[in-house]
Structures are given as structure tokens and as C-alpha cells.
mmCIF file of C-alpha atoms in Angstrom:
data_model
loop_
_atom_site.group_PDB
_atom_site.id
_atom_site.type_symbol
_atom_site.label_atom_id
_atom_site.label_comp_id
_atom_site.label_asym_id
_atom_site.label_seq_id
_atom_site.Cartn_x
_atom_site.Cartn_y
_atom_site.Cartn_z
ATOM 1 C CA MET H 1 30.333 -15.018 -43.282
ATOM 2 C CA GLU H 2 29.847 -13.563 -39.826
ATOM 3 C CA TRP H 3 27.040 -10.666 -38.980
ATOM 4 C CA LYS H 4 27.857 -8.031 -36.513
ATOM 5 C CA TRP H 5 25.713 -4.861 -35.334
ATOM 6 C CA SER H 6 28.618 -2.735 -36.471
ATOM 7 C CA TYR H 7 30.131 -1.127 -39.474
ATOM 8 C CA GLY H 8 33.669 -2.541 -38.296
ATOM 9 C CA GLY H 9 35.058 0.452 -36.865
ATOM 10 C CA THR H 10 36.378 1.006 -33.387
ATOM 11 C CA TYR H 11 33.899 1.483 -30.603
ATOM 12 C CA GLU H 12 34.532 4.952 -28.825
ATOM 13 C CA LYS H 13 33.490 5.021 -25.166
ATOM 14 C CA SER H 14 32.164 8.036 -23.618
ATOM 15 C CA MET H 15 32.899 9.438 -20.244
ATOM 16 C CA ARG H 16 30.017 8.678 -17.655
ATOM 17 C CA LYS H 17 28.191 11.858 -16.676
ATOM 18 C CA ILE H 18 28.236 12.431 -12.825
ATOM 19 C CA PRO H 19 25.553 15.086 -12.014
ATOM 20 C CA THR H 20 27.303 17.780 -9.660
ATOM 21 C CA PHE H 21 26.028 19.197 -6.715
ATOM 22 C CA ILE H 22 24.670 22.221 -8.400
ATOM 23 C CA GLU H 23 22.795 20.257 -10.800
ATOM 24 C CA LYS H 24 20.974 18.351 -8.129
ATOM 25 C CA THR H 25 20.330 21.901 -6.072
ATOM 26 C CA VAL H 26 18.761 23.089 -9.048
ATOM 27 C CA MET H 27 16.553 19.895 -9.751
ATOM 28 C CA ILE H 28 15.426 19.965 -6.459
ATOM 29 C CA GLU H 29 14.440 23.804 -6.317
ATOM 30 C CA LYS H 30 12.623 23.413 -9.644
ATOM 31 C CA THR H 31 10.565 20.533 -8.406
ATOM 32 C CA ALA H 32 9.795 21.973 -4.734
ATOM 33 C CA ILE H 33 8.556 25.156 -6.802
ATOM 34 C CA GLN H 34 6.519 23.108 -9.023
ATOM 35 C CA GLN H 35 5.044 21.125 -6.089
ATOM 36 C CA SER H 36 3.959 23.907 -4.387
ATOM 37 C CA LEU H 37 2.235 25.570 -7.051
ATOM 38 C CA LEU H 38 -0.090 22.528 -6.880
ATOM 39 C CA SER H 39 -3.233 22.141 -4.715
ATOM 40 C CA GLU H 40 -4.595 18.986 -3.211
ATOM 41 C CA ASP H 41 -7.371 18.989 -5.771
ATOM 42 C CA ASP H 42 -5.224 18.821 -8.695
ATOM 43 C CA SER H 43 -4.418 15.793 -10.344
ATOM 44 C CA TRP H 44 -0.777 15.732 -11.077
ATOM 45 C CA LEU H 45 1.704 12.973 -12.532
ATOM 46 C CA MET H 46 5.493 13.098 -12.847
ATOM 47 C CA ASN H 47 7.621 11.701 -15.784
ATOM 48 C CA GLN H 48 10.436 10.264 -15.909
ATOM 49 C CA GLN H 49 12.728 13.541 -16.261
ATOM 50 C CA GLY H 50 11.278 14.350 -12.915
ATOM 51 C CA GLU H 51 8.858 17.214 -14.327
ATOM 52 C CA LEU H 52 5.428 17.380 -12.917
ATOM 53 C CA TYR H 53 2.278 18.049 -14.907
ATOM 54 C CA ILE H 54 -1.173 18.184 -14.025
ATOM 55 C CA LEU H 55 -3.965 16.209 -15.812
ATOM 56 C CA ASP H 56 -6.813 17.583 -17.784
ATOM 57 C CA LYS H 57 -9.647 17.177 -15.628
ATOM 58 C CA ASN H 58 -12.332 17.004 -18.456
ATOM 59 C CA LYS H 59 -10.815 13.870 -19.784
ATOM 60 C CA ASP H 60 -11.658 10.635 -18.075
ATOM 61 C CA HIS H 61 -7.627 9.987 -17.711
ATOM 62 C CA GLU H 62 -7.122 8.077 -14.300
ATOM 63 C CA GLN H 63 -3.705 6.542 -14.273
ATOM 64 C CA SER H 64 -2.381 5.429 -11.026
ATOM 65 C CA PHE H 65 0.857 7.190 -10.139
ATOM 66 C CA ASN H 66 1.478 5.582 -6.996
ATOM 67 C CA LYS H 67 0.404 2.075 -6.105
ATOM 68 C CA ARG H 68 1.235 2.007 -2.747
ATOM 69 C CA GLU H 69 -0.732 5.166 -1.976
ATOM 70 C CA ASP H 70 -3.665 3.574 -3.924
ATOM 71 C CA THR H 71 -3.530 0.121 -1.988
ATOM 72 C CA TYR H 72 -3.341 2.233 1.348
ATOM 73 C CA HIS H 73 -6.508 4.026 0.443
ATOM 74 C CA ARG H 74 -8.259 0.707 -0.415
ATOM 75 C CA MET H 75 -7.299 -0.822 2.876
ATOM 76 C CA ALA H 76 -8.288 2.005 5.086
ATOM 77 C CA GLU H 77 -12.009 1.521 2.994
ATOM 78 C CA ARG H 78 -12.424 -1.872 4.452
ATOM 79 C CA GLU H 79 -14.550 -3.021 6.801
ATOM 80 C CA MET H 80 -13.101 -3.110 10.221
ATOM 81 C CA ILE H 81 -13.374 -6.558 11.897
ATOM 82 C CA GLY H 82 -11.946 -8.106 15.419
ATOM 83 C CA GLN H 83 -8.913 -9.908 15.106
ATOM 84 C CA ILE H 84 -9.719 -12.628 18.269
ATOM 85 C CA GLY H 85 -11.201 -16.118 17.619
ATOM 86 C CA MET H 86 -14.785 -15.084 18.081
ATOM 87 C CA ASN H 87 -17.912 -16.024 16.203
ATOM 88 C CA PRO H 88 -19.088 -13.058 14.575
ATOM 89 C CA PHE H 89 -22.661 -15.082 14.129
ATOM 90 C CA SER H 90 -23.028 -15.708 17.610
ATOM 91 C CA ASP H 91 -25.074 -13.289 19.964
ATOM 92 C CA ASN H 92 -23.504 -14.666 23.219
ATOM 93 C CA ASN H 93 -21.003 -13.063 25.298
ATOM 94 C CA TYR H 94 -18.255 -14.468 27.397
ATOM 95 C CA VAL H 95 -20.212 -14.547 30.693
ATOM 96 C CA HIS H 96 -23.020 -16.575 28.892
ATOM 97 C CA ASP H 97 -20.625 -19.163 27.334
ATOM 98 C CA VAL H 98 -18.797 -19.629 30.815
ATOM 99 C CA ILE H 99 -22.301 -20.219 32.757
ATOM 100 C CA ALA H 100 -23.277 -22.623 29.636
ATOM 101 C CA GLN H 101 -20.229 -24.652 30.262
ATOM 102 C CA ASP H 102 -20.378 -24.867 33.733
ATOM 103 C CA ASN H 103 -24.014 -25.962 33.814
ATOM 104 C CA PHE H 104 -23.866 -28.389 30.684
ATOM 105 C CA LEU H 105 -20.343 -29.214 29.713
ATOM 106 C CA LYS H 106 -18.608 -30.244 32.775
ATOM 107 C CA PRO H 107 -19.153 -33.665 34.011
ATOM 108 C CA ILE H 108 -20.810 -33.827 37.381
ATOM 109 C CA SER H 109 -19.961 -36.699 40.033
ATOM 110 C CA THR H 110 -23.100 -38.192 40.787
ATOM 111 C CA SER H 111 -21.418 -40.753 43.199
ATOM 112 C CA SER H 112 -21.523 -38.395 46.074
ATOM 113 C CA GLU H 113 -25.289 -37.533 45.786
ATOM 114 C CA LYS H 114 -25.806 -41.346 46.290
ATOM 115 C CA GLU H 115 -23.596 -41.951 49.360
ATOM 116 C CA LYS H 116 -26.059 -39.033 51.247
#
């Protein structure tokens, strides 16, 4: 006995629906009108059919509809730090570091002083 997901009839293939140019322009115009009616303060989402709808502000419904935009906002809120090799805990500047290097870190030849 063999199990199948059919009743034994032949399968009927349907034609692939290709949207025409007119359908595309109507959909573009429809979404353009919907977007123009929204203000920046409105919370809105777009469902899978391309229809926009406004979220109710009374509900605590926070759904992220654009992860990329959320990520950009989070990165913009970060504290800016210098992107060079510096010690953030050091109070010295470059000039003081060079002076300290000349005074203490370079070897000094003591043989020339003995000859004089």
C-alpha cells in the first residue's frame, strides 16, 4: 500500500500570473497616496499585500518594521570615541610624551663626558 497526498486524479497546472504594467502603476499610485496622507508622528506599518496601516497610539504595540533603520538609530546614539591608538585614561598630550621620551627613554652616551 502506497500513501499519496492526492485522490489519484491528474494535476492541473495553472498559468503563472504576470502583473501587467497597469496593475503595477495602480499599486504604486495607491501606496504613494497612502504615504502622503501619513505624518511623521504617525506610527505605521506595511502588510504583505503592500497596504499601509496606522498603529493605534493607545496600545503599547511596538513592532519593529525596519531593522536597518533601528540599527542606524542605535549606532547614532552611541558615544563617539577617537579611532586612533590613544590611551583614554592618559592626561598627557603628544608634546609631553615626546619630551619624556627625550629625557628618560633615549640612551645617553656617557663616554663623551669622560673624555672632556
